[in-house]
Amino acid sequence: MLNKLSLFKKLSLSALIIFLILVVGFVWISQAIESVSRAQAEQELHRDLAAHLVHDNPLISSEQLNSDTIGNLFHSMMILGANFEFYVLDNSGKIINFSAKPNEIIRKIVNLEPLNNFIQNSQQFPIYADDPRGNEGKIFSAAIIHEGDKKIGYLFVIVRSKIYDSVFNRLKNNQQLKTILLVAATSILFLFALIFLSLHFFVQPLRDLTKAINSMQQNGFKEKLSLIEVAKSSSEINILTDAFNQMIAQTNQQFDQLKLVDAERRELLTHLSHDLRTPLSSLQGFLETISLKQDQLEPKKRQEYIERSLKNAQRLKHFVDQIFELAHLESGHVSANFETFPIAEILYDLKEKFSIKVDKKKITLQVKLKNEKIQTSTDIGKLERVLNNLIENAIRHTPENGVISLELVETEINNQVQIIVRDTGIGIPEDEIPYLFDARYRGSKTAEDGERHIGLGLTITKKLLNILGSEIKVKNNDGSGASFSFQLTVI
Ligand SMILES: Nc1ncnc2c1ncn2[C@@H]1O[C@H](COP(=O)(O)OP(=O)(O)OP(=O)(O)O)[C@@H](O)[C@H]1O
Ligand SMILES: [Mg+2]
């Protein structure tokens, strides 16, 4: 049930409970201190009362301690001072004569230890002794009764002071106390009102914040969220509001970014379908011609159409593979399969693989490195895909007699080697460099090779390198051509 209460109610309730506990505690402690100090003063005041009585009344010292004469003496003393009760005890503490009415006595023996302490001049007042008429300890005065040198008993006087009157009784009879209490009660009420008001004031910004968050939730996050405004008051709530506003700003930013990514994706999809449509239509066109004309087609023409269909189909497959690879890399589910191997080996393998293609174009493809033993731990398949894309681009953009170098350079940073694919080709206009890795971006100077390209090679390359924990960089060479480079960690 407590959980259902609002923060304000909880705080108010706790303040009320704490306040009440404090008030009750304070009253109880002051009452206790007051009663102890009164008892102490009263006992101090009557310290010698019993001794004087024994000394001044020869009757008490006589041997008939249980006689009616002493009883009568006590009775008359009690009439004079109604706050005292007189008892005569024998040496074992047994009550042998007393001033009270017999039916009031509920105890026959009084513990003598506090009496002896009192008589031996203890300074530790108040001392409480058994009350023959009740169960609560009482302050007292006591003296030893002697018969000659013989100790024959004790005179035990209970001081029944009015201090034990209850607070309520005192209140009833004291106008001044009544006024004080009234003032105290009014102050307490005023204080409560003050506490409630300040709590209400402090909790208000929190309410505003909750209201703002709730209304935001009701809006369903369909559009950009507006920042929350809360009156400047409590610093903690302002900090919370600021943190929340920061979160809103971040959400808005992500919202914008999502919208942008979504728009880009739609656009990419439209363009990619367009890219696919062209080879698909030519494939369809050739196949329809072959199918329609059948035997009317010259065997040479027929063969040419079939070859062109095949080329279009191959290109289509290449595009679909590229699109699929990009989608797969973007899904975030691709991880690297790390293996340790010498980098030189893979560079020489690639040189071998592209040898026919570069020979055909009269380009030199060379491997440049100082240390053949450098080993790295990386995903071989992905590294090959990266270098493949870069070498294919370099071959396409390098004219006859050009040189492409696959370089392995040790860097100053510990454990890092740089792999560079450097060509002596046409280079890249500086203002186009920032867009080179965007999907479907093709530069203004792009070299064509009779094949269709859709501009996904470098996008895929960049994503592959990200998975390998590396980053691709590109720059134009001092002489001619461009260099694409990235770093790998050496084992
Ligand atoms: N070595 C290079 N020299 C000059 N320009 C280059 C080089 N490599 C890439 N580019 C430019 O960057 C563009 C993007 O390259 P990317 O590999 O992404 O696409 P693509 O090669 O045109 O098509 P795809 O790789 O999908 O077949 C190219 O179109 C070209 O303009
Ligand atoms: Mg390419």
Short mmCIF file of C-alpha atoms and ligand atoms in Angstrom, two decimals:
data_model
loop_
_atom_site.label_atom_id
_atom_site.label_comp_id
_atom_site.label_asym_id
_atom_site.label_seq_id
_atom_site.Cartn_x
_atom_site.Cartn_y
_atom_site.Cartn_z
CA MET A 1 0.00 0.00 0.00
CA LEU A 2 2.90 2.29 0.87
CA ASN A 3 4.28 1.81 -2.63
CA LYS A 4 1.12 3.29 -4.12
CA LEU A 5 1.62 6.59 -2.28
CA SER A 6 3.17 9.46 -4.19
CA LEU A 7 6.69 10.62 -3.28
CA PHE A 8 5.19 13.75 -1.69
CA LYS A 9 2.86 11.69 0.51
CA LYS A 10 5.67 9.34 1.47
CA LEU A 11 7.97 12.22 2.40
CA SER A 12 5.19 13.95 4.38
CA LEU A 13 4.29 10.75 6.19
CA SER A 14 7.93 10.06 7.08
CA ALA A 15 8.38 13.64 8.29
CA LEU A 16 5.25 13.31 10.42
CA ILE A 17 6.33 9.99 11.93
CA ILE A 18 9.87 11.24 12.63
CA PHE A 19 8.47 14.39 14.16
CA LEU A 20 6.06 12.49 16.41
CA ILE A 21 8.82 10.10 17.52
CA LEU A 22 11.04 13.08 18.32
CA VAL A 23 8.29 14.84 20.30
CA VAL A 24 7.37 11.69 22.26
CA GLY A 25 11.06 10.92 22.85
CA PHE A 26 11.77 14.43 23.99
CA VAL A 27 8.81 14.51 26.40
CA TRP A 28 9.73 11.08 27.75
CA ILE A 29 13.41 11.97 28.29
CA SER A 30 12.64 15.32 29.92
CA GLN A 31 10.03 13.65 32.14
CA ALA A 32 12.55 10.99 33.17
CA ILE A 33 15.28 13.54 33.86
CA GLU A 34 12.87 15.70 35.80
CA SER A 35 11.61 12.85 37.97
CA VAL A 36 15.11 11.58 38.72
CA SER A 37 16.41 15.01 39.61
CA ARG A 38 13.38 15.75 41.77
CA ALA A 39 13.76 12.42 43.53
CA GLN A 40 17.42 13.18 44.11
CA ALA A 41 16.68 16.64 45.54
CA GLU A 42 13.85 15.32 47.72
CA GLN A 43 15.97 12.48 49.14
CA GLU A 44 18.89 14.85 49.74
CA LEU A 45 16.50 17.17 51.59
CA HIS A 46 15.23 14.37 53.84
CA ARG A 47 18.56 12.64 54.24
CA ASP A 48 18.63 13.11 58.06
CA LEU A 49 14.89 12.84 58.70
CA ALA A 50 14.95 9.25 60.02
CA ALA A 51 18.12 9.85 62.08
CA HIS A 52 16.56 12.92 63.72
CA LEU A 53 13.34 11.08 64.51
CA VAL A 54 15.23 8.21 66.12
CA HIS A 55 17.36 10.64 68.06
CA ASP A 56 14.51 12.89 69.21
CA ASN A 57 11.98 10.21 70.13
CA PRO A 58 13.07 8.05 73.02
CA LEU A 59 10.00 5.88 72.38
CA ILE A 60 11.45 4.68 69.08
CA SER A 61 14.64 3.67 70.81
CA SER A 62 12.86 1.63 73.46
CA GLU A 63 12.48 -2.05 73.05
CA GLN A 64 8.73 -2.09 72.29
CA LEU A 65 9.06 -1.30 68.67
CA ASN A 66 5.87 -3.11 67.81
CA SER A 67 3.79 -1.36 70.45
CA ASP A 68 0.65 0.64 69.69
CA THR A 69 2.29 3.68 71.24
CA ILE A 70 4.75 3.89 68.41
CA GLY A 71 1.95 3.17 65.96
CA ASN A 72 0.05 6.14 67.34
CA LEU A 73 3.17 8.28 67.20
CA PHE A 74 3.59 7.43 63.53
CA HIS A 75 -0.05 8.19 62.91
CA SER A 76 0.21 11.65 64.42
CA MET A 77 3.43 12.31 62.49
CA MET A 78 1.65 11.27 59.30
CA ILE A 79 -1.16 13.70 59.94
CA LEU A 80 1.39 16.48 60.17
CA GLY A 81 3.19 15.44 56.99
CA ALA A 82 0.93 13.36 54.84
CA ASN A 83 3.75 12.65 52.38
CA PHE A 84 5.69 10.39 54.73
CA GLU A 85 5.10 6.79 55.69
CA PHE A 86 6.87 5.38 58.70
CA TYR A 87 7.95 1.80 59.19
CA VAL A 88 9.94 0.03 61.87
CA LEU A 89 11.93 -2.94 60.56
CA ASP A 90 13.79 -5.56 62.54
CA ASN A 91 17.37 -6.52 61.72
CA SER A 92 16.24 -8.85 58.94
CA GLY A 93 14.10 -6.22 57.23
CA LYS A 94 10.78 -7.56 58.49
CA ILE A 95 8.16 -4.85 59.03
CA ILE A 96 7.19 -4.81 62.68
CA ASN A 97 5.34 -1.52 62.99
CA PHE A 98 3.97 1.01 60.53
CA SER A 99 1.90 4.09 60.05
CA ALA A 100 -0.27 2.96 57.13
CA LYS A 101 -3.58 1.16 57.28
CA PRO A 102 -2.91 -2.60 57.67
CA ASN A 103 -4.85 -3.52 54.51
CA GLU A 104 -2.57 -1.32 52.41
CA ILE A 105 0.56 -3.31 53.27
CA ILE A 106 1.34 -5.91 50.64
CA ARG A 107 4.93 -6.70 51.59
CA LYS A 108 6.19 -8.10 54.88
CA ILE A 109 9.93 -7.80 54.35
CA VAL A 110 11.95 -4.91 52.92
CA ASN A 111 15.28 -5.51 51.22
CA LEU A 112 17.87 -3.92 53.50
CA GLU A 113 20.62 -3.38 50.98
CA PRO A 114 19.43 0.08 49.75
CA LEU A 115 18.82 1.11 53.38
CA ASN A 116 22.37 0.14 54.40
CA ASN A 117 23.73 1.99 51.37
CA PHE A 118 21.78 5.06 52.43
CA ILE A 119 22.94 4.87 56.04
CA GLN A 120 26.58 4.33 54.97
CA ASN A 121 26.39 7.80 53.45
CA SER A 122 26.19 6.99 49.79
CA GLN A 123 26.45 10.01 47.53
CA GLN A 124 24.63 8.24 44.70
CA PHE A 125 21.12 9.69 45.19
CA PRO A 126 18.38 8.83 44.41
CA ILE A 127 18.40 5.40 46.04
CA TYR A 128 15.15 3.49 45.72
CA ALA A 129 13.90 0.97 48.28
CA ASP A 130 11.01 -1.53 48.31
CA ASP A 131 7.65 0.12 48.89
CA PRO A 132 5.61 -1.98 51.39
CA ARG A 133 2.45 -0.57 49.72
CA GLY A 134 3.39 -1.12 46.11
CA ASN A 135 5.75 -2.62 43.59
CA GLU A 136 7.55 0.50 42.44
CA GLY A 137 10.81 1.53 44.19
CA LYS A 138 10.50 4.63 46.37
CA ILE A 139 12.95 7.22 47.74
CA PHE A 140 13.29 7.12 51.49
CA SER A 141 15.18 8.10 54.60
CA ALA A 142 16.44 5.47 57.04
CA ALA A 143 18.28 5.19 60.36
CA ILE A 144 19.41 2.39 62.63
CA ILE A 145 17.60 2.01 65.95
CA HIS A 146 19.85 1.12 68.86
CA GLU A 147 19.11 -0.19 72.32
CA GLY A 148 22.25 0.81 74.15
CA ASP A 149 24.98 -0.48 71.86
CA LYS A 150 22.74 -3.12 70.35
CA LYS A 151 21.26 -2.64 66.91
CA ILE A 152 17.60 -3.58 67.21
CA GLY A 153 16.21 -2.48 63.86
CA TYR A 154 15.62 0.33 61.39
CA LEU A 155 13.36 3.33 61.10
CA PHE A 156 12.37 3.42 57.45
CA VAL A 157 10.57 6.53 56.17
CA ILE A 158 9.20 6.53 52.63
CA VAL A 159 9.06 9.97 51.10
CA ARG A 160 5.94 9.87 48.97
CA SER A 161 6.34 13.07 47.08
CA LYS A 162 3.79 14.78 44.88
CA ILE A 163 6.25 14.69 42.02
CA TYR A 164 4.68 11.42 40.95
CA ASP A 165 1.57 13.29 39.94
CA SER A 166 0.87 12.65 36.29
CA VAL A 167 1.48 15.35 33.74
CA PHE A 168 -2.23 15.46 33.07
CA ASN A 169 -3.03 16.11 36.74
CA ARG A 170 -0.48 18.88 36.80
CA LEU A 171 -1.92 20.29 33.62
CA LYS A 172 -5.43 20.32 34.99
CA ASN A 173 -4.37 22.48 37.87
CA ASN A 174 -1.90 24.79 36.22
CA GLN A 175 -3.13 27.57 33.95
CA GLN A 176 0.44 28.56 33.06
CA LEU A 177 1.26 25.02 31.92
CA LYS A 178 -1.92 24.98 29.86
CA THR A 179 -0.85 28.15 28.03
CA ILE A 180 2.64 26.75 27.44
CA LEU A 181 1.20 23.54 26.02
CA LEU A 182 -1.19 25.45 23.78
CA VAL A 183 1.68 27.54 22.43
CA ALA A 184 3.77 24.38 21.93
CA ALA A 185 0.92 22.60 20.11
CA THR A 186 0.31 25.62 17.86
CA SER A 187 4.04 25.85 17.07
CA ILE A 188 4.12 22.14 16.22
CA LEU A 189 1.12 22.54 13.91
CA PHE A 190 2.72 25.58 12.31
CA LEU A 191 5.96 23.64 11.89
CA PHE A 192 4.07 20.78 10.24
CA ALA A 193 2.37 23.16 7.87
CA LEU A 194 5.77 24.63 7.04
CA ILE A 195 7.30 21.18 6.41
CA PHE A 196 4.37 20.16 4.16
CA LEU A 197 4.56 23.40 2.21
CA SER A 198 8.31 23.14 1.63
CA LEU A 199 7.98 19.45 0.67
CA HIS A 200 5.25 20.40 -1.77
CA PHE A 201 7.49 23.13 -3.16
CA PHE A 202 10.52 20.82 -3.51
CA VAL A 203 8.57 17.96 -5.08
CA GLN A 204 6.77 20.19 -7.63
CA PRO A 205 9.61 20.16 -10.25
CA LEU A 206 9.70 16.37 -9.97
CA ARG A 207 5.96 16.33 -10.69
CA ASP A 208 6.49 18.60 -13.70
CA LEU A 209 9.22 16.28 -14.97
CA THR A 210 7.02 13.20 -14.56
CA LYS A 211 4.15 14.99 -16.33
CA ALA A 212 6.43 15.96 -19.22
CA ILE A 213 7.76 12.39 -19.54
CA ASN A 214 4.22 10.97 -19.44
CA SER A 215 2.95 13.31 -22.14
CA MET A 216 6.00 12.39 -24.23
CA GLN A 217 5.09 8.73 -23.85
CA GLN A 218 1.48 9.44 -24.84
CA ASN A 219 2.70 11.14 -28.03
CA GLY A 220 4.13 7.76 -28.95
CA PHE A 221 7.60 8.97 -30.03
CA LYS A 222 6.20 9.51 -33.52
CA GLU A 223 7.91 12.78 -34.08
CA LYS A 224 10.91 14.67 -32.73
CA LEU A 225 10.76 15.00 -28.96
CA SER A 226 10.76 18.48 -27.47
CA LEU A 227 13.03 19.32 -24.55
CA ILE A 228 11.55 19.37 -21.07
CA GLU A 229 11.33 22.62 -19.17
CA VAL A 230 11.24 22.51 -15.38
CA ALA A 231 11.39 25.51 -13.03
CA LYS A 232 14.91 25.94 -11.66
CA SER A 233 14.74 24.94 -8.02
CA SER A 234 16.35 21.86 -6.61
CA SER A 235 19.73 21.18 -8.14
CA GLU A 236 19.25 17.38 -8.14
CA ILE A 237 16.03 17.68 -10.13
CA ASN A 238 17.70 20.12 -12.51
CA ILE A 239 20.55 17.66 -13.01
CA LEU A 240 17.99 14.93 -13.70
CA THR A 241 16.14 17.20 -16.13
CA ASP A 242 19.40 18.09 -17.89
CA ALA A 243 20.33 14.42 -18.16
CA PHE A 244 16.88 13.68 -19.55
CA ASN A 245 17.13 16.54 -22.01
CA GLN A 246 20.51 15.27 -23.14
CA MET A 247 18.92 11.89 -23.69
CA ILE A 248 16.11 13.52 -25.69
CA ALA A 249 18.65 15.42 -27.81
CA GLN A 250 20.51 12.18 -28.44
CA THR A 251 17.28 10.35 -29.28
CA ASN A 252 16.35 13.15 -31.69
CA GLN A 253 19.76 12.92 -33.30
CA GLN A 254 19.40 9.16 -33.65
CA PHE A 255 15.88 9.69 -34.96
CA ASP A 256 17.25 12.02 -37.66
CA GLN A 257 20.03 9.60 -38.45
CA LEU A 258 17.61 6.70 -38.72
CA LYS A 259 15.43 8.71 -41.05
CA LEU A 260 18.47 9.58 -43.16
CA VAL A 261 19.73 6.00 -43.22
CA ASP A 262 16.23 4.85 -44.13
CA ALA A 263 16.01 7.36 -46.99
CA GLU A 264 19.49 6.40 -48.21
CA ARG A 265 18.58 2.75 -48.08
CA ARG A 266 15.43 3.32 -50.12
CA GLU A 267 17.41 5.31 -52.65
CA LEU A 268 20.12 2.65 -52.79
CA LEU A 269 17.52 -0.03 -53.32
CA THR A 270 15.93 1.94 -56.17
CA HIS A 271 19.30 2.47 -57.85
CA LEU A 272 20.41 -1.10 -57.35
CA SER A 273 17.21 -2.42 -58.93
CA HIS A 274 17.86 -0.09 -61.81
CA ASP A 275 21.45 -1.41 -62.07
CA LEU A 276 20.11 -4.94 -62.14
CA ARG A 277 17.39 -4.14 -64.66
CA THR A 278 19.77 -3.20 -67.51
CA PRO A 279 21.71 -6.51 -67.75
CA LEU A 280 18.51 -8.40 -66.98
CA SER A 281 16.66 -6.75 -69.90
CA SER A 282 19.54 -7.43 -72.29
CA LEU A 283 19.68 -11.05 -71.11
CA GLN A 284 15.94 -11.34 -71.66
CA GLY A 285 16.23 -9.62 -75.09
CA PHE A 286 18.93 -12.03 -76.38
CA LEU A 287 17.12 -15.09 -75.05
CA GLU A 288 13.82 -13.94 -76.64
CA THR A 289 15.52 -13.37 -80.00
CA ILE A 290 17.11 -16.84 -79.87
CA SER A 291 13.81 -18.36 -78.84
CA LEU A 292 11.73 -16.53 -81.48
CA LYS A 293 14.03 -16.85 -84.45
CA GLN A 294 15.16 -20.38 -83.67
CA ASP A 295 16.53 -21.87 -86.95
CA GLN A 296 16.30 -18.61 -88.91
CA LEU A 297 19.29 -17.36 -86.91
CA GLU A 298 22.69 -17.85 -88.45
CA PRO A 299 24.82 -20.17 -86.30
CA LYS A 300 27.48 -17.42 -85.84
CA LYS A 301 24.89 -14.84 -84.70
CA ARG A 302 23.23 -17.44 -82.53
CA GLN A 303 26.57 -18.19 -80.83
CA GLU A 304 27.20 -14.45 -80.34
CA TYR A 305 23.77 -13.96 -78.70
CA ILE A 306 24.35 -16.91 -76.42
CA GLU A 307 27.76 -15.57 -75.36
CA ARG A 308 26.36 -12.12 -74.71
CA SER A 309 23.51 -13.61 -72.68
CA LEU A 310 26.05 -15.57 -70.67
CA LYS A 311 28.13 -12.44 -70.00
CA ASN A 312 25.02 -10.55 -68.83
CA ALA A 313 24.07 -13.46 -66.60
CA GLN A 314 27.60 -13.53 -65.15
CA ARG A 315 27.48 -9.78 -64.51
CA LEU A 316 24.06 -10.14 -62.90
CA LYS A 317 25.41 -12.85 -60.65
CA HIS A 318 28.36 -10.61 -59.74
CA PHE A 319 26.00 -7.72 -58.81
CA VAL A 320 23.72 -9.94 -56.78
CA ASP A 321 26.79 -11.36 -54.99
CA GLN A 322 28.04 -7.84 -54.21
CA ILE A 323 24.62 -6.68 -52.93
CA PHE A 324 24.28 -9.81 -50.88
CA GLU A 325 27.78 -9.39 -49.42
CA LEU A 326 27.10 -5.77 -48.48
CA ALA A 327 23.77 -6.65 -46.84
CA HIS A 328 25.46 -9.47 -44.98
CA LEU A 329 28.29 -7.21 -43.75
CA GLU A 330 25.78 -4.56 -42.64
CA SER A 331 23.69 -7.07 -40.72
CA GLY A 332 26.30 -7.02 -37.94
CA HIS A 333 26.37 -10.81 -37.74
CA VAL A 334 29.68 -11.22 -39.52
CA SER A 335 32.70 -12.06 -37.41
CA ALA A 336 36.33 -12.62 -38.33
CA ASN A 337 37.97 -16.01 -38.31
CA PHE A 338 41.47 -15.15 -37.11
CA GLU A 339 44.47 -17.23 -38.23
CA THR A 340 48.20 -16.59 -38.06
CA PHE A 341 50.12 -16.57 -41.36
CA PRO A 342 52.89 -14.69 -43.23
CA ILE A 343 51.56 -11.65 -45.13
CA ALA A 344 54.20 -11.98 -47.88
CA GLU A 345 52.64 -15.27 -48.94
CA ILE A 346 49.23 -13.78 -49.63
CA LEU A 347 50.78 -10.86 -51.57
CA TYR A 348 52.76 -13.25 -53.82
CA ASP A 349 49.62 -15.40 -54.33
CA LEU A 350 47.65 -12.34 -55.50
CA LYS A 351 50.49 -11.28 -57.83
CA GLU A 352 50.27 -14.74 -59.36
CA LYS A 353 46.47 -14.64 -59.58
CA PHE A 354 46.40 -11.32 -61.48
CA SER A 355 49.45 -12.04 -63.69
CA ILE A 356 47.47 -12.83 -66.88
CA LYS A 357 45.23 -9.80 -66.45
CA VAL A 358 48.14 -7.35 -65.92
CA ASP A 359 50.21 -8.89 -68.73
CA LYS A 360 47.28 -8.39 -71.05
CA LYS A 361 47.15 -4.70 -70.10
CA LYS A 362 50.98 -4.41 -70.15
CA ILE A 363 51.07 -3.36 -66.49
CA THR A 364 53.70 -4.44 -63.96
CA LEU A 365 52.36 -5.86 -60.70
CA GLN A 366 55.10 -6.11 -58.08
CA VAL A 367 55.47 -7.03 -54.41
CA LYS A 368 57.72 -4.73 -52.34
CA LEU A 369 58.75 -5.78 -48.83
CA LYS A 370 61.83 -6.02 -46.62
CA ASN A 371 60.85 -8.80 -44.30
CA GLU A 372 59.20 -11.91 -45.75
CA LYS A 373 58.68 -13.45 -42.32
CA ILE A 374 56.23 -10.88 -40.92
CA GLN A 375 53.25 -12.77 -39.55
CA THR A 376 49.82 -11.45 -38.77
CA SER A 377 46.70 -12.82 -37.20
CA THR A 378 43.72 -12.03 -39.37
CA ASP A 379 40.90 -13.54 -41.41
CA ILE A 380 42.66 -14.71 -44.63
CA GLY A 381 39.50 -14.88 -46.71
CA LYS A 382 38.43 -11.33 -45.84
CA LEU A 383 41.95 -9.92 -46.32
CA GLU A 384 42.05 -11.54 -49.78
CA ARG A 385 38.68 -9.98 -50.67
CA VAL A 386 39.98 -6.55 -49.62
CA LEU A 387 43.19 -6.81 -51.66
CA ASN A 388 41.28 -8.29 -54.59
CA ASN A 389 38.97 -5.24 -54.76
CA LEU A 390 41.86 -2.80 -54.44
CA ILE A 391 43.99 -4.56 -57.09
CA GLU A 392 41.03 -4.79 -59.51
CA ASN A 393 40.42 -1.04 -59.14
CA ALA A 394 44.12 -0.28 -59.56
CA ILE A 395 44.38 -2.38 -62.74
CA ARG A 396 41.33 -0.65 -64.20
CA HIS A 397 42.61 2.85 -63.44
CA THR A 398 46.23 2.28 -64.53
CA PRO A 399 47.07 2.78 -68.18
CA GLU A 400 49.52 0.69 -70.22
CA ASN A 401 53.11 0.49 -68.92
CA GLY A 402 51.96 1.51 -65.49
CA VAL A 403 53.12 -0.13 -62.25
CA ILE A 404 51.07 -1.48 -59.37
CA SER A 405 52.96 -2.25 -56.14
CA LEU A 406 51.76 -4.35 -53.25
CA GLU A 407 53.89 -2.96 -50.40
CA LEU A 408 54.47 -4.21 -46.88
CA VAL A 409 55.95 -1.46 -44.67
CA GLU A 410 56.94 -1.76 -41.01
CA THR A 411 55.64 1.25 -39.06
CA GLU A 412 57.01 3.12 -36.08
CA ILE A 413 54.04 2.04 -34.02
CA ASN A 414 54.79 -1.23 -32.29
CA ASN A 415 53.24 -4.38 -33.72
CA GLN A 416 51.74 -2.65 -36.74
CA VAL A 417 52.53 -3.13 -40.43
CA GLN A 418 51.09 -1.15 -43.27
CA ILE A 419 49.85 -2.73 -46.47
CA ILE A 420 49.72 -0.37 -49.44
CA VAL A 421 48.24 -0.91 -52.92
CA ARG A 422 49.98 1.80 -54.97
CA ASP A 423 49.33 2.47 -58.65
CA THR A 424 50.62 4.90 -61.23
CA GLY A 425 47.18 5.46 -62.72
CA ILE A 426 44.90 8.46 -63.17
CA GLY A 427 44.51 9.27 -59.45
CA ILE A 428 41.40 10.62 -57.74
CA PRO A 429 40.14 14.24 -57.74
CA GLU A 430 40.78 15.48 -54.15
CA ASP A 431 37.18 16.68 -53.64
CA GLU A 432 35.86 13.20 -54.46
CA ILE A 433 38.00 11.36 -51.89
CA PRO A 434 35.48 11.77 -48.99
CA TYR A 435 32.73 10.03 -51.01
CA LEU A 436 34.81 7.20 -52.43
CA PHE A 437 33.59 4.63 -49.90
CA ASP A 438 29.88 5.50 -50.19
CA ALA A 439 27.72 2.79 -51.74
CA ARG A 440 27.30 3.24 -55.52
CA TYR A 441 29.72 6.15 -55.62
CA ARG A 442 31.69 6.25 -58.84
CA GLY A 443 34.24 9.00 -59.47
CA SER A 444 34.04 11.47 -62.33
CA LYS A 445 37.25 10.06 -63.82
CA THR A 446 36.29 6.41 -63.40
CA ALA A 447 38.00 4.21 -65.95
CA GLU A 448 35.73 1.76 -67.80
CA ASP A 449 36.80 -1.68 -68.97
CA GLY A 450 33.80 -2.77 -70.98
CA GLU A 451 32.30 -4.43 -67.91
CA ARG A 452 29.44 -2.99 -65.89
CA HIS A 453 30.36 -1.75 -62.35
CA ILE A 454 27.94 -0.55 -59.71
CA GLY A 455 30.38 1.09 -57.27
CA LEU A 456 30.09 -1.27 -54.29
CA GLY A 457 33.71 -2.55 -54.27
CA LEU A 458 35.20 0.09 -51.93
CA THR A 459 32.12 0.12 -49.66
CA ILE A 460 32.51 -3.63 -49.13
CA THR A 461 36.28 -3.22 -48.68
CA LYS A 462 35.84 -0.63 -45.94
CA LYS A 463 33.32 -2.78 -44.07
CA LEU A 464 35.54 -5.88 -44.34
CA LEU A 465 38.49 -3.96 -42.90
CA ASN A 466 36.31 -2.68 -40.05
CA ILE A 467 35.58 -6.27 -39.14
CA LEU A 468 39.33 -6.97 -39.17
CA GLY A 469 39.81 -4.01 -36.82
CA SER A 470 41.51 -1.82 -39.40
CA GLU A 471 40.71 1.32 -41.35
CA ILE A 472 41.31 2.08 -45.00
CA LYS A 473 43.04 5.30 -46.07
CA VAL A 474 43.47 6.74 -49.54
CA LYS A 475 45.67 9.46 -50.99
CA ASN A 476 47.03 10.54 -54.33
CA ASN A 477 50.70 9.80 -54.92
CA ASP A 478 53.26 12.58 -55.40
CA GLY A 479 53.89 11.51 -58.96
CA SER A 480 50.84 9.86 -60.44
CA GLY A 481 48.16 7.49 -59.34
CA ALA A 482 46.62 6.71 -55.97
CA SER A 483 47.54 4.63 -52.90
CA PHE A 484 45.09 2.73 -50.75
CA SER A 485 46.51 1.57 -47.39
CA PHE A 486 45.57 -0.05 -44.09
CA GLN A 487 47.36 -1.43 -41.05
CA LEU A 488 47.46 -4.89 -39.53
CA THR A 489 48.76 -6.13 -36.20
CA VAL A 490 51.91 -8.24 -36.31
CA ILE A 491 52.31 -11.35 -34.18
N1 LIG B 1 42.94 2.98 -57.94
C1 LIG B 1 42.07 3.92 -58.28
N2 LIG B 1 42.42 5.00 -59.02
C2 LIG B 1 41.53 5.94 -59.32
N3 LIG B 1 40.23 5.92 -58.98
C3 LIG B 1 39.82 4.88 -58.26
C4 LIG B 1 40.68 3.82 -57.86
N4 LIG B 1 39.97 2.95 -57.13
C5 LIG B 1 38.71 3.42 -57.08
N5 LIG B 1 38.60 4.57 -57.73
C6 LIG B 1 37.38 5.39 -57.86
O1 LIG B 1 36.51 5.04 -56.83
C7 LIG B 1 35.24 4.65 -57.35
C8 LIG B 1 34.62 3.63 -56.46
O2 LIG B 1 35.32 2.41 -56.51
P1 LIG B 1 34.55 1.07 -56.23
O3 LIG B 1 35.51 -0.04 -56.25
O4 LIG B 1 33.72 1.26 -55.06
O5 LIG B 1 33.56 0.99 -57.46
P2 LIG B 1 33.77 0.43 -58.90
O6 LIG B 1 35.10 -0.20 -58.99
O7 LIG B 1 33.50 1.52 -59.85
O8 LIG B 1 32.63 -0.65 -59.01
P3 LIG B 1 32.66 -2.12 -58.42
O9 LIG B 1 33.81 -2.19 -57.50
O10 LIG B 1 31.35 -2.26 -57.73
O11 LIG B 1 32.79 -3.06 -59.57
C9 LIG B 1 35.55 4.17 -58.72
O12 LIG B 1 34.43 4.24 -59.53
C10 LIG B 1 36.65 5.13 -59.15
O13 LIG B 1 36.09 6.33 -59.60
MG MG B 2 35.79 -1.68 -57.63
#
